[in-house]
Amino acid sequence: MARRSKPLKAPDKLVFLLSFVPYLLERRVVDVAEAAQHFGMTEEEIRDAVRLIATSGLPGSTGTYQPNDLFDIDWDSFEDDDVIVIVHHVAIDDAPRLSAREAAALMAGLQYLSASPESAGSASLASLRAKLAAGASSAPSRLGVAETEADASLALIREAVAEGRQLEFDYLNARGERGRRRADPLRIISQDADWYLQAYCHTREDVRNFRVDRMSDLVLTDEPIGDHSHRIVPDTLFQGSESDLDVVVDVSPAALPLLSDYLADSSSREVDGRLRVTLRLAHVHGLKRLVAGLPGLVTVVAPPEARAAVADWASAGLAGYPEHGTAESDARSPHPGDGTA
Amino acid sequence: MIAPVSGASRKGEPRIPVEDRLFSLVLALLATETGLLKSEILSSVRGYAERYDDSGQNANLERQFERDKDDIRELGIPLETVESPDRPGDNQALRYRIPKGLYDLPDEVRFTPDELALLGLAAEVWREASLSADSQRALTKLRSLGIEPREPVIGYAPRLRVRDAAFEPLRQALDRRQSVRFHYFKPGEGAPRERTVDPLAVVLHEGRWHLHAFDRDAGAPRTFLLSRIIGAVEPVPGMTFDAPPADIQDRVLAELDELRSRNAADLAVTAGSDAEVRLGRRAVLRDEDAGVIRLHYTDVAVFADELAAYGPEVRVIAPDSLREAVRERLATVVAAHRGGGAA
């Protein structure tokens, strides 16, 4: 169970209390440790909640919280054996419904998973989504995520990760170099539409992120992967290193979130209505693609060689479009004559 | 969390934790059939009663109750207000309750260990704070069913980010059926223009978040790209609208898919390049000899941005609109980067 990093806020604590009671009733007799595991809480948080529930109840007709209007637990089991047993309950016995927003968040998350080999087909996803909608107290928020086709390689990579077997593949890196790689797959990670394999690369002798769409000719070998428990698999896709390139750019404020992965630090200053920030990238090849893909939104200020690299990249692209004459003499449409070219 | 170990009433103790007060309020409102008057709640429910003033100076406590009601409703708990048949319109005669039938998760909504594992993964998808919090709360609620999910999936972390500032205010407006105003920069228009819209659905298509909304000025539905919303999304006070159909987001996605299938681009890609490898994955037709692939796309401007990033690795053959858009973008980048720079 994933451990929380931040303390819960009061509404989250309320949701927990309202969920914990029906869990205890359903299970009848449960260890503190087991409950803590099930809800991803600490044992002390569970004990605090039990004490709170055991003294909670209804104001009753007199408005004074008489014993019969309160929850009660088997105090001996709780204090001597760390075991929770509710012996009297009031008002609630069932799981609470989901809110419209909660249901929508899970439903849209499921739609995104449709692209992954983990989902057992879109039919079961559809029925799961319908169940979530039925479990919401009002119509789920209208939030949708387009179902995308899974990359064919993904299923094989997933198998390699699950079975702990080495992979061999051709890889084209961002510098444009192609080569055969052998790697110990560790984790598949996606960011929006892009899928990556985090793996220990035998060639580079280090953990690397591989873009799945740059991998080809994959072979799942019978070789087991090595022990990488001592290695840190980065939780983000963009890792700084000593060979990195720091580049000063001006960016229009609205486009700043698009550069968040590359910001070297959090400092920025305003220059003519734009923000001047420093980006950190592995090399100039990544930079030229990034800047050319945000035309008019990002301008490289320094160093000069980075400016030149971007200018050269874009003007080489521009050279493909002569000013005059759009006639196509050197390339054909895939199906000549179908009227689109 | 302060809690005595005896079962005695805590009336008279000075400080009751917020979750304790909210929990007591939910219990009290679930247990009543006819509903409780505000005065009954404030004078008897734990967390309020300790601070209740019999002489009637309870303005702070009443405001507290209003906020608590909002918080409880935000969690999807159906807290109802019932007017007195004898005294309609009299706020002091309003009764509050939570109907148990609307509170309890319906019996047919039960999940298998496999399904719960999948839902756990779906919750982990969100990197954005409010969606992540909503997902985690939903999982907590489902844990009350007492079913252990299948072993969590390891070595697998699908993630979705929301980087558009307009997303969260729009999602709130969607839930509250609240009309909003924002400035929208449409390609081809010289400057951003203010729009007043009823937000109907927010969808992710081709990696971009779209808002489908009824444009009040145009008198017709429109689809907007969130990335082209400039500045703040402001709610328009007092302007609300009816709930759209439950499956409107699916229809919007289907329309975008159809739009996509109508737009085809022929691209010449350099052999062995990043463009060939990555764009080639999405090709619907290819002519290996000529190095030409055909791709579908939804939005000229969005696709042109993507293609410009490939520089000389890709050249648009058709259509002209896309060709011109890419050429223009590359020219913009060249113009901004020629010369010494303004450092």
XYZ file of C-alpha atoms in Angstrom:
684
model
C 0.000 0.000 0.000
C 1.369 3.406 -0.974
C 2.314 5.431 2.058
C 0.968 8.970 2.233
C 3.485 11.761 2.401
C 1.230 14.488 3.780
C -1.075 14.448 6.833
C -4.744 14.008 6.008
C -7.056 17.006 6.042
C -10.292 16.965 8.027
C -12.558 16.011 5.074
C -10.236 13.107 4.244
C -10.289 12.012 7.883
C -14.092 12.133 7.803
C -14.158 9.969 4.668
C -11.846 7.534 6.407
C -14.060 7.347 9.531
C -17.185 6.821 7.428
C -15.406 4.045 5.501
C -13.693 2.471 8.492
C -16.967 1.761 10.359
C -18.576 -0.388 7.624
C -15.221 -2.148 7.118
C -15.127 -3.082 10.817
C -18.751 -4.249 10.702
C -18.107 -6.294 7.568
C -14.999 -7.926 9.027
C -16.461 -8.287 12.578
C -13.065 -9.041 14.164
C -9.924 -7.410 12.807
C -6.357 -6.737 13.942
C -5.149 -3.165 14.156
C -2.179 -4.141 11.974
C -4.383 -5.636 9.292
C -6.689 -2.608 9.239
C -3.672 -0.301 8.997
C -2.403 -2.286 6.030
C -5.794 -2.286 4.317
C -6.271 1.495 4.566
C -2.618 2.493 4.170
C -2.536 4.170 7.593
C -0.238 3.813 10.576
C -1.345 1.573 13.446
C -1.501 4.583 15.748
C -3.830 6.389 13.315
C -6.054 3.319 13.349
C -6.106 3.191 17.171
C -6.944 6.914 17.370
C -9.806 6.382 14.953
C -11.122 3.428 16.944
C -11.139 5.514 20.127
C -12.931 8.327 18.351
C -15.566 6.036 16.864
C -16.079 4.230 20.179
C -17.031 7.505 21.847
C -19.146 8.844 18.983
C -22.826 8.499 18.375
C -26.097 10.379 18.386
C -27.258 13.194 20.612
C -30.471 11.216 21.133
C -33.793 12.743 22.137
C -32.271 14.392 25.185
C -29.303 15.814 23.309
C -26.864 14.322 25.825
C -25.240 11.332 24.065
C -26.515 8.509 26.301
C -24.565 5.196 26.208
C -27.162 3.425 24.098
C -26.841 6.103 21.416
C -23.078 5.586 21.117
C -20.865 3.138 19.282
C -19.243 0.610 21.554
C -16.334 -1.750 21.071
C -14.916 -4.714 22.941
C -12.474 -2.674 25.011
C -10.672 -5.698 26.467
C -9.811 -7.111 23.039
C -8.741 -3.682 21.873
C -6.539 -2.804 24.827
C -5.100 -6.263 25.517
C -4.842 -7.817 22.061
C -4.940 -4.884 19.588
C -8.061 -6.412 18.057
C -11.066 -4.327 17.002
C -14.622 -5.587 17.489
C -17.616 -3.252 17.280
C -20.282 -4.491 19.687
C -22.818 -1.710 19.181
C -23.251 0.592 16.230
C -25.504 3.474 15.298
C -26.589 5.329 12.133
C -24.139 3.795 9.615
C -23.489 0.268 8.451
C -22.822 0.627 4.718
C -20.095 2.058 2.501
C -20.671 5.679 1.482
C -21.348 6.567 -2.139
C -18.727 8.266 -4.254
C -18.997 11.941 -5.068
C -19.492 12.994 -8.690
C -15.896 14.200 -8.812
C -14.442 11.072 -7.202
C -16.254 8.775 -9.613
C -15.226 10.918 -12.591
C -11.551 10.930 -11.572
C -11.426 7.122 -11.440
C -13.486 6.724 -14.611
C -11.208 9.025 -16.613
C -8.132 7.312 -15.130
C -9.529 3.989 -16.342
C -10.041 5.392 -19.834
C -6.390 6.365 -19.906
C -5.432 2.830 -18.835
C -7.254 1.415 -21.830
C -4.013 2.013 -23.749
C -2.094 -0.181 -21.351
C -1.606 -3.925 -21.463
C -2.760 -4.008 -17.833
C -6.394 -3.462 -18.671
C -8.217 -6.659 -19.490
C -9.953 -5.324 -22.556
C -12.272 -2.391 -23.037
C -15.458 -4.382 -22.323
C -14.522 -4.960 -18.704
C -13.364 -1.358 -18.435
C -16.755 -0.188 -19.672
C -18.596 -2.262 -17.088
C -16.266 -1.036 -14.371
C -16.942 2.549 -15.408
C -20.693 1.883 -15.340
C -20.381 0.494 -11.818
C -18.535 3.599 -10.655
C -21.251 5.796 -12.168
C -23.900 3.754 -10.326
C -21.940 4.204 -7.108
C -21.901 8.003 -7.313
C -24.381 10.130 -5.377
C -24.930 12.342 -8.439
C -24.054 12.099 -12.125
C -20.244 11.946 -12.477
C -18.532 15.059 -13.797
C -18.290 15.064 -17.578
C -14.614 14.305 -17.834
C -13.376 12.139 -20.708
C -10.076 10.725 -21.890
C -9.774 9.425 -25.446
C -8.931 5.764 -25.598
C -5.718 5.316 -27.501
C -4.232 2.317 -29.159
C -1.520 0.640 -27.156
C 1.891 0.587 -28.763
C 2.468 -2.976 -29.948
C 5.820 -3.180 -28.153
C 4.251 -2.383 -24.817
C 2.800 -5.823 -24.181
C 6.162 -7.481 -24.761
C 7.971 -4.973 -22.554
C 5.346 -5.478 -19.862
C 5.969 -9.213 -20.012
C 9.714 -8.648 -19.684
C 9.199 -6.456 -16.602
C 6.763 -8.896 -15.004
C 8.965 -11.923 -15.608
C 12.278 -10.206 -14.954
C 13.874 -11.149 -18.275
C 16.384 -9.172 -20.304
C 15.340 -7.342 -23.457
C 17.255 -6.695 -26.652
C 16.235 -3.949 -29.034
C 17.372 -1.348 -31.539
C 17.339 2.125 -30.116
C 17.502 5.494 -31.797
C 18.529 8.057 -29.212
C 17.727 11.766 -29.215
C 21.161 12.497 -30.754
C 20.126 10.446 -33.749
C 22.477 7.535 -32.984
C 21.134 4.060 -33.589
C 22.360 0.920 -31.882
C 21.497 -2.500 -30.527
C 20.931 -2.457 -26.774
C 20.585 -5.108 -24.126
C 18.814 -4.007 -20.977
C 17.329 -5.251 -17.703
C 13.807 -3.815 -17.700
C 12.813 -2.314 -14.339
C 9.714 -0.203 -14.792
C 7.332 1.075 -17.440
C 6.382 4.679 -16.924
C 4.169 6.880 -19.032
C 3.679 10.559 -19.239
C 0.517 11.563 -21.068
C 0.801 10.009 -24.548
C 4.451 8.979 -24.214
C 5.624 5.652 -22.842
C 9.079 4.947 -21.464
C 10.976 1.923 -20.239
C 13.259 2.504 -17.301
C 15.962 -0.135 -17.550
C 19.515 -0.954 -16.611
C 21.382 -0.640 -19.898
C 24.222 -3.149 -20.262
C 25.908 -0.955 -22.886
C 25.882 2.210 -20.753
C 26.140 0.308 -17.443
C 23.539 2.551 -15.843
C 19.777 3.056 -15.468
C 18.359 4.797 -18.534
C 14.960 5.946 -19.757
C 14.072 4.577 -23.191
C 11.218 6.000 -25.225
C 9.085 3.051 -26.278
C 8.401 4.621 -29.681
C 12.142 4.758 -30.390
C 12.600 1.050 -29.666
C 12.312 -1.494 -32.461
C 13.063 -5.146 -33.231
C 12.469 -6.196 -29.651
C 13.528 -9.626 -28.503
C 12.531 -11.039 -25.132
C 15.527 -13.136 -24.050
C 15.596 -16.016 -21.562
C 18.319 -14.307 -19.531
C 17.128 -13.186 -16.090
C 17.772 -9.590 -15.098
C 20.430 -8.762 -12.505
C 19.860 -7.540 -8.979
C 19.263 -3.801 -9.159
C 17.733 -3.328 -5.737
C 20.615 -0.983 -4.810
C 19.988 1.246 -7.809
C 17.673 4.215 -7.711
C 15.070 4.155 -10.439
C 14.256 7.853 -10.849
C 10.663 8.829 -10.293
C 10.873 11.552 -12.914
C 11.778 11.142 -16.528
C 14.180 14.026 -16.742
C 17.315 13.636 -14.704
C 20.088 16.154 -14.441
C 23.707 15.105 -14.890
C 27.084 16.799 -14.997
C 27.237 16.866 -18.747
C 24.059 18.908 -18.906
C 23.647 22.076 -20.843
C 22.221 25.174 -19.160
C 20.324 27.408 -21.552
C 18.762 30.799 -20.885
C 15.428 31.311 -22.635
C 12.608 33.830 -22.740
C 9.211 32.183 -22.538
C 5.705 33.588 -22.706
C 4.142 33.106 -19.244
C 1.349 30.865 -20.545
C 3.865 28.399 -21.976
C 5.979 28.110 -18.820
C 4.200 24.949 -17.552
C 5.280 23.219 -20.775
C 8.905 23.699 -19.764
C 8.486 22.588 -16.146
C 10.474 19.384 -16.687
C 13.511 21.294 -17.871
C 13.724 24.215 -15.435
C 17.181 24.326 -13.835
C 15.882 26.299 -10.857
C 12.768 28.181 -9.816
C 14.121 31.661 -10.510
C 12.696 33.806 -13.276
C 12.602 37.488 -14.107
C 10.392 39.469 -16.411
C 11.882 40.770 -19.648
C 9.526 42.604 -22.018
C 6.442 40.723 -20.854
C 8.178 37.343 -21.035
C 9.867 35.293 -18.363
C 13.601 34.717 -18.525
C 14.421 31.279 -17.107
C 17.243 28.770 -17.259
C 16.622 25.317 -18.701
C 18.773 22.270 -18.128
C 18.886 19.723 -20.910
C 21.065 16.737 -21.664
C 22.239 18.159 -24.987
C 21.480 20.640 -27.726
C 19.590 18.018 -29.766
C 16.827 17.942 -27.202
C 16.801 21.738 -27.023
C 16.379 22.365 -30.767
C 13.390 20.012 -30.928
C 11.819 21.491 -27.810
C 12.129 25.101 -28.985
C 11.068 24.406 -32.576
C 7.969 22.653 -31.219
C 6.921 25.764 -29.304
C 7.209 28.273 -32.148
C 7.000 31.875 -31.049
C 6.607 30.900 -27.397
C 10.218 30.221 -26.457
C 13.344 32.067 -27.590
C 16.864 30.973 -26.689
C 18.899 33.908 -25.332
C 22.193 32.206 -24.468
C 24.634 30.594 -24.997
C 25.194 31.629 -28.639
C 25.903 28.081 -29.815
C 22.520 26.967 -28.479
C 20.822 29.853 -30.321
C 22.687 28.881 -33.472
C 21.727 25.222 -33.124
C 18.047 26.141 -32.926
C 18.340 28.566 -35.838
C 20.143 25.977 -37.971
C 17.601 23.286 -37.162
C 14.639 25.488 -38.056
C 16.219 26.908 -41.204
C 17.129 23.414 -42.416
C 13.452 22.597 -41.972
C 12.423 25.808 -43.711
C 14.644 24.942 -46.666
C 12.198 22.153 -47.464
C 9.630 24.821 -48.343
C 10.826 27.034 -51.199
C 9.102 30.421 -51.297
C 7.655 29.922 -54.748
C 6.035 27.002 -56.372
C 4.401 24.382 -54.212
C 4.494 21.826 -57.003
C 5.697 18.434 -55.891
C 8.298 16.994 -58.175
C 10.337 14.893 -55.851
C 7.805 13.196 -53.659
C 4.551 11.433 -54.175
C 1.515 10.891 -52.075
C 1.255 7.299 -50.786
C -1.694 6.762 -53.100
C -1.247 8.990 -56.103
C -4.447 9.976 -57.738
C -6.715 9.862 -54.739
C -6.954 13.592 -54.798
C -5.377 14.601 -51.528
C -1.921 15.561 -52.669
C -6.362 13.366 17.956
C -7.584 13.627 21.548
C -9.891 10.879 22.672
C -10.833 9.568 26.080
C -10.820 5.803 26.471
C -14.119 5.677 28.305
C -17.472 5.671 26.599
C -18.615 8.759 28.463
C -20.070 11.816 26.821
C -17.519 14.509 26.107
C -19.882 17.394 26.554
C -18.099 20.287 28.189
C -14.639 19.592 26.797
C -13.263 22.663 25.099
C -11.643 21.467 21.850
C -13.241 18.939 19.533
C -11.255 18.038 16.387
C -12.888 19.057 13.110
C -13.285 15.489 11.836
C -14.959 14.557 15.121
C -17.531 17.351 14.672
C -18.139 16.436 11.015
C -18.472 12.738 11.883
C -20.958 13.505 14.665
C -22.946 15.736 12.318
C -23.149 13.049 9.619
C -24.249 10.431 12.185
C -26.943 12.734 13.583
C -28.289 13.639 10.124
C -28.301 10.008 8.967
C -30.210 8.876 12.039
C -33.067 11.363 11.633
C -35.995 10.625 9.302
C -37.790 13.932 9.576
C -34.652 16.056 9.714
C -33.190 18.258 12.419
C -33.637 21.995 12.852
C -30.467 24.062 12.797
C -31.102 25.038 16.427
C -31.350 21.369 17.393
C -28.079 20.574 15.618
C -26.129 23.465 17.106
C -27.395 22.846 20.629
C -26.950 19.081 20.745
C -24.424 17.714 18.199
C -20.898 17.201 19.513
C -18.502 19.852 18.306
C -21.208 22.509 18.192
C -23.035 21.929 21.489
C -19.959 22.750 23.579
C -19.914 26.239 22.094
C -23.668 26.789 21.887
C -24.975 29.857 23.648
C -28.516 29.399 25.027
C -29.113 33.139 24.923
C -28.918 33.049 21.128
C -25.545 34.580 20.212
C -24.523 31.848 17.786
C -23.559 33.677 14.600
C -20.067 32.126 14.515
C -21.453 28.681 15.104
C -24.024 29.158 12.328
C -21.310 30.156 9.881
C -19.347 27.114 10.988
C -22.376 24.942 10.245
C -22.748 26.457 6.767
C -19.118 25.655 5.937
C -19.430 22.138 7.350
C -22.517 21.500 5.197
C -20.582 22.552 2.089
C -17.623 20.339 3.039
C -19.895 17.348 3.610
C -21.697 17.836 0.288
C -18.332 18.162 -1.514
C -17.605 14.608 -0.378
C -20.680 13.343 -2.205
C -22.782 12.925 0.925
C -26.399 13.800 0.021
C -27.194 16.338 2.742
C -30.760 17.551 2.113
C -32.658 20.614 3.180
C -36.391 20.186 3.820
C -38.733 23.170 4.023
C -41.439 23.215 6.638
C -44.824 22.725 4.939
C -46.351 25.151 7.459
C -43.695 27.814 7.170
C -42.284 27.770 3.605
C -39.422 30.200 3.118
C -38.669 30.398 6.818
C -34.987 29.577 7.260
C -35.354 28.874 10.963
C -37.893 26.151 10.158
C -35.642 24.359 7.648
C -34.752 20.797 8.522
C -31.556 18.982 7.570
C -31.078 15.278 6.948
C -29.091 12.678 4.994
C -31.470 10.038 3.530
C -29.861 6.680 4.190
C -31.057 5.237 0.878
C -29.149 7.946 -1.011
C -26.117 7.708 1.256
C -25.398 3.965 1.117
C -23.429 2.548 -1.791
C -25.985 0.495 -3.781
C -25.714 -3.267 -3.249
C -24.904 -3.970 -6.896
C -21.801 -1.781 -6.713
C -19.292 -4.370 -5.551
C -15.803 -5.023 -6.902
C -13.562 -8.027 -7.425
C -9.923 -8.029 -6.234
C -8.856 -7.660 -9.897
C -11.131 -4.681 -10.421
C -9.856 -3.030 -7.253
C -6.275 -3.482 -8.438
C -7.185 -1.771 -11.702
C -8.940 1.063 -9.838
C -5.836 1.468 -7.686
C -3.799 1.911 -10.840
C -6.384 4.338 -12.288
C -6.073 6.464 -9.142
C -2.287 6.567 -9.501
C -2.613 7.959 -13.020
C -3.280 11.488 -11.823
C -0.363 13.761 -11.052
C -2.618 16.768 -10.638
C -3.415 17.488 -6.989
C -7.217 17.738 -6.944
C -7.817 14.757 -9.238
C -5.362 12.736 -7.207
C -7.094 13.670 -3.927
C -10.505 12.796 -5.407
C -9.204 9.418 -6.590
C -7.665 8.597 -3.230
C -10.902 9.454 -1.404
C -12.827 7.196 -3.761
C -10.411 4.350 -3.009
C -10.800 4.884 0.745
C -14.569 4.609 0.358
C -14.245 1.405 -1.651
C -11.904 -0.063 0.970
C -14.885 -0.088 3.346
C -16.152 -3.100 1.390
C -13.339 -5.068 3.033
C -12.037 -6.644 -0.170
C -8.292 -6.917 -0.583
C -7.194 -5.854 -4.049
C -5.081 -8.253 -6.056
C -1.374 -7.623 -5.437
C -0.596 -4.104 -6.611
C 0.936 -3.928 -10.038
C 4.655 -3.317 -9.751
C 6.994 -2.023 -12.375
C 4.238 -0.038 -13.950
C 3.466 3.650 -13.540
C 1.106 5.207 -16.099
C 0.737 8.912 -15.503
C -1.301 11.746 -16.809
C -0.483 15.355 -16.149
C -2.661 18.384 -16.406
C -0.571 21.404 -17.203
C -3.292 23.818 -18.257
C -4.084 26.361 -15.557
C -7.673 26.544 -16.863
C -8.362 22.898 -16.027
C -9.268 23.095 -12.348
C -11.541 26.162 -12.542
C -13.304 24.569 -15.525
C -13.774 21.266 -13.711
C -15.357 23.126 -10.803
C -17.603 25.072 -13.159
C -18.599 21.789 -14.793
C -19.656 20.306 -11.440
C -21.468 23.442 -10.280
C -23.015 24.067 -13.703
C -21.645 27.562 -13.473
C -21.171 29.750 -16.546
C -17.675 31.189 -16.952
C -15.803 33.879 -18.868
C -12.310 33.701 -20.296
C -10.149 35.109 -23.051
C -9.518 32.726 -25.912
C -6.822 33.016 -28.510
C -7.981 31.408 -31.700
C -5.320 30.839 -34.372
C -5.934 33.195 -37.237
C -7.430 35.867 -34.991
C -5.168 38.789 -34.167
C -5.875 38.940 -30.444
C -7.572 36.963 -27.671
C -11.338 37.497 -27.516
C -13.554 37.207 -24.442
C -16.018 34.313 -24.426
C -18.905 33.579 -22.080
C -19.717 29.888 -22.024
C -21.587 27.107 -20.215
C -18.955 24.372 -19.699
C -20.449 20.982 -20.667
C -17.506 18.568 -20.773
C -13.720 18.490 -20.495
C -11.939 15.824 -22.544
C -8.389 14.749 -23.327
C -7.886 13.989 -27.009
C -4.568 13.555 -28.829
C -2.734 14.689 -25.728
C -4.622 17.984 -25.476
C -7.355 18.981 -23.045
C -10.463 20.352 -24.747
C -13.454 22.165 -23.307
C -16.802 21.540 -24.924
C -19.132 24.381 -24.013
C -22.188 26.291 -25.091
C -20.917 29.658 -26.297
C -23.495 32.200 -25.092
C -22.408 34.883 -27.560
C -22.367 32.579 -30.575
C -25.550 30.828 -29.389
C -24.055 27.446 -30.293
C -21.778 24.753 -28.853
C -18.036 25.183 -29.412
C -14.931 23.200 -28.555
C -11.958 25.058 -27.101
C -8.363 24.014 -26.492
C -7.452 24.678 -22.871
C -3.924 25.655 -23.889
C -5.338 28.609 -25.832
C -7.270 30.031 -22.883
C -5.374 33.158 -21.853
C -5.480 34.325 -18.247
C -8.092 33.516 -15.643
C -11.333 31.556 -15.991
C -13.898 33.654 -14.075
C -17.270 32.353 -12.893
C -20.163 34.586 -13.983
C -22.158 35.276 -10.798
C -25.721 34.034 -10.864
C -25.413 32.424 -14.304
C -26.006 28.664 -14.293
C -27.380 26.095 -16.742
C -29.038 22.683 -16.980
C -27.100 19.444 -16.717
C -25.892 18.160 -20.091
C -26.551 14.515 -21.109
C -24.610 11.998 -18.990
C -22.524 10.716 -21.908
C -21.743 14.058 -23.498
C -17.976 13.577 -23.014
C -18.110 10.367 -25.066
C -19.958 12.182 -27.842
C -17.413 15.000 -27.829
C -14.603 12.463 -28.087
C -16.392 10.720 -30.948
C -16.756 14.050 -32.772
C -13.071 14.799 -32.328
C -12.243 11.321 -33.619
C -14.383 11.945 -36.661
C -12.749 15.296 -37.255
C -9.411 13.534 -37.006
C -10.344 10.889 -39.535
C -11.344 13.598 -42.026
C -7.941 15.327 -41.836
C -5.099 13.475 -43.503
C -1.574 14.718 -44.043
C 1.078 13.332 -46.376
C 4.551 13.750 -44.953
C 7.983 13.071 -46.418
C 10.181 11.745 -43.615
C 13.961 11.299 -43.627
C 14.997 7.656 -43.483
C 16.389 6.609 -40.100
C 15.331 9.826 -38.405
C 13.403 10.353 -35.211
C 10.501 11.609 -37.341
C 10.418 8.392 -39.349
C 10.496 6.211 -36.249
C 8.003 8.133 -34.138
C 5.581 9.536 -36.702
C 5.816 6.239 -38.583
C 4.137 4.525 -35.639
C 1.014 6.538 -36.287
C 0.997 6.206 -40.075
C -2.174 4.862 -41.697
C -0.514 4.521 -45.103
C 3.084 4.450 -46.169
C 5.089 4.487 -49.359
C 8.453 3.056 -48.337
C 10.195 3.894 -51.634
C 9.265 7.541 -51.605
C 9.642 7.840 -47.833
C 6.134 9.221 -47.539
C 3.633 8.473 -44.778
C 0.030 9.483 -44.260
C -1.231 10.497 -40.823
C -4.511 11.728 -39.452
C -4.657 14.805 -37.252
C -7.308 16.788 -35.406
C -6.099 20.361 -35.371
C -3.864 22.040 -37.952
C -2.200 24.371 -35.464
C -1.512 21.653 -32.887
C -0.150 19.237 -35.467
C 1.959 21.968 -37.099
C 3.627 22.659 -33.725
C 4.459 18.993 -33.405
C 5.861 18.754 -36.938
C 7.934 21.932 -36.592
C 9.839 20.246 -33.745
C 11.186 17.688 -36.224
C 12.902 20.450 -38.255
C 14.360 19.034 -41.496
C 13.349 15.440 -40.679
C 9.831 15.946 -41.988
C 8.367 17.923 -44.860
C 4.650 18.406 -45.363
C 3.483 17.509 -48.859
C -0.215 18.019 -48.301
C -2.536 19.608 -47.404
C -1.491 23.180 -48.175
C -2.974 24.542 -44.949
C -0.702 22.309 -42.873
C 2.257 22.941 -45.152
C 1.852 26.675 -44.774
C 1.363 26.389 -40.999
C 4.601 24.438 -40.557
C 6.528 26.747 -42.874
C 5.306 29.768 -40.954
C 6.333 28.214 -37.619
C 9.821 27.363 -38.817
C 10.196 30.880 -40.196
C 9.141 32.285 -36.799
C 11.763 30.194 -35.013
C 14.477 31.182 -37.494
C 13.618 34.878 -37.205
C 13.742 34.712 -33.404
C 17.131 33.008 -33.346
C 19.122 34.661 -36.109
C 21.643 37.246 -35.031
C 23.394 37.842 -31.731
C 20.455 37.617 -29.375
C 19.274 40.026 -26.733
C 21.258 38.749 -23.763
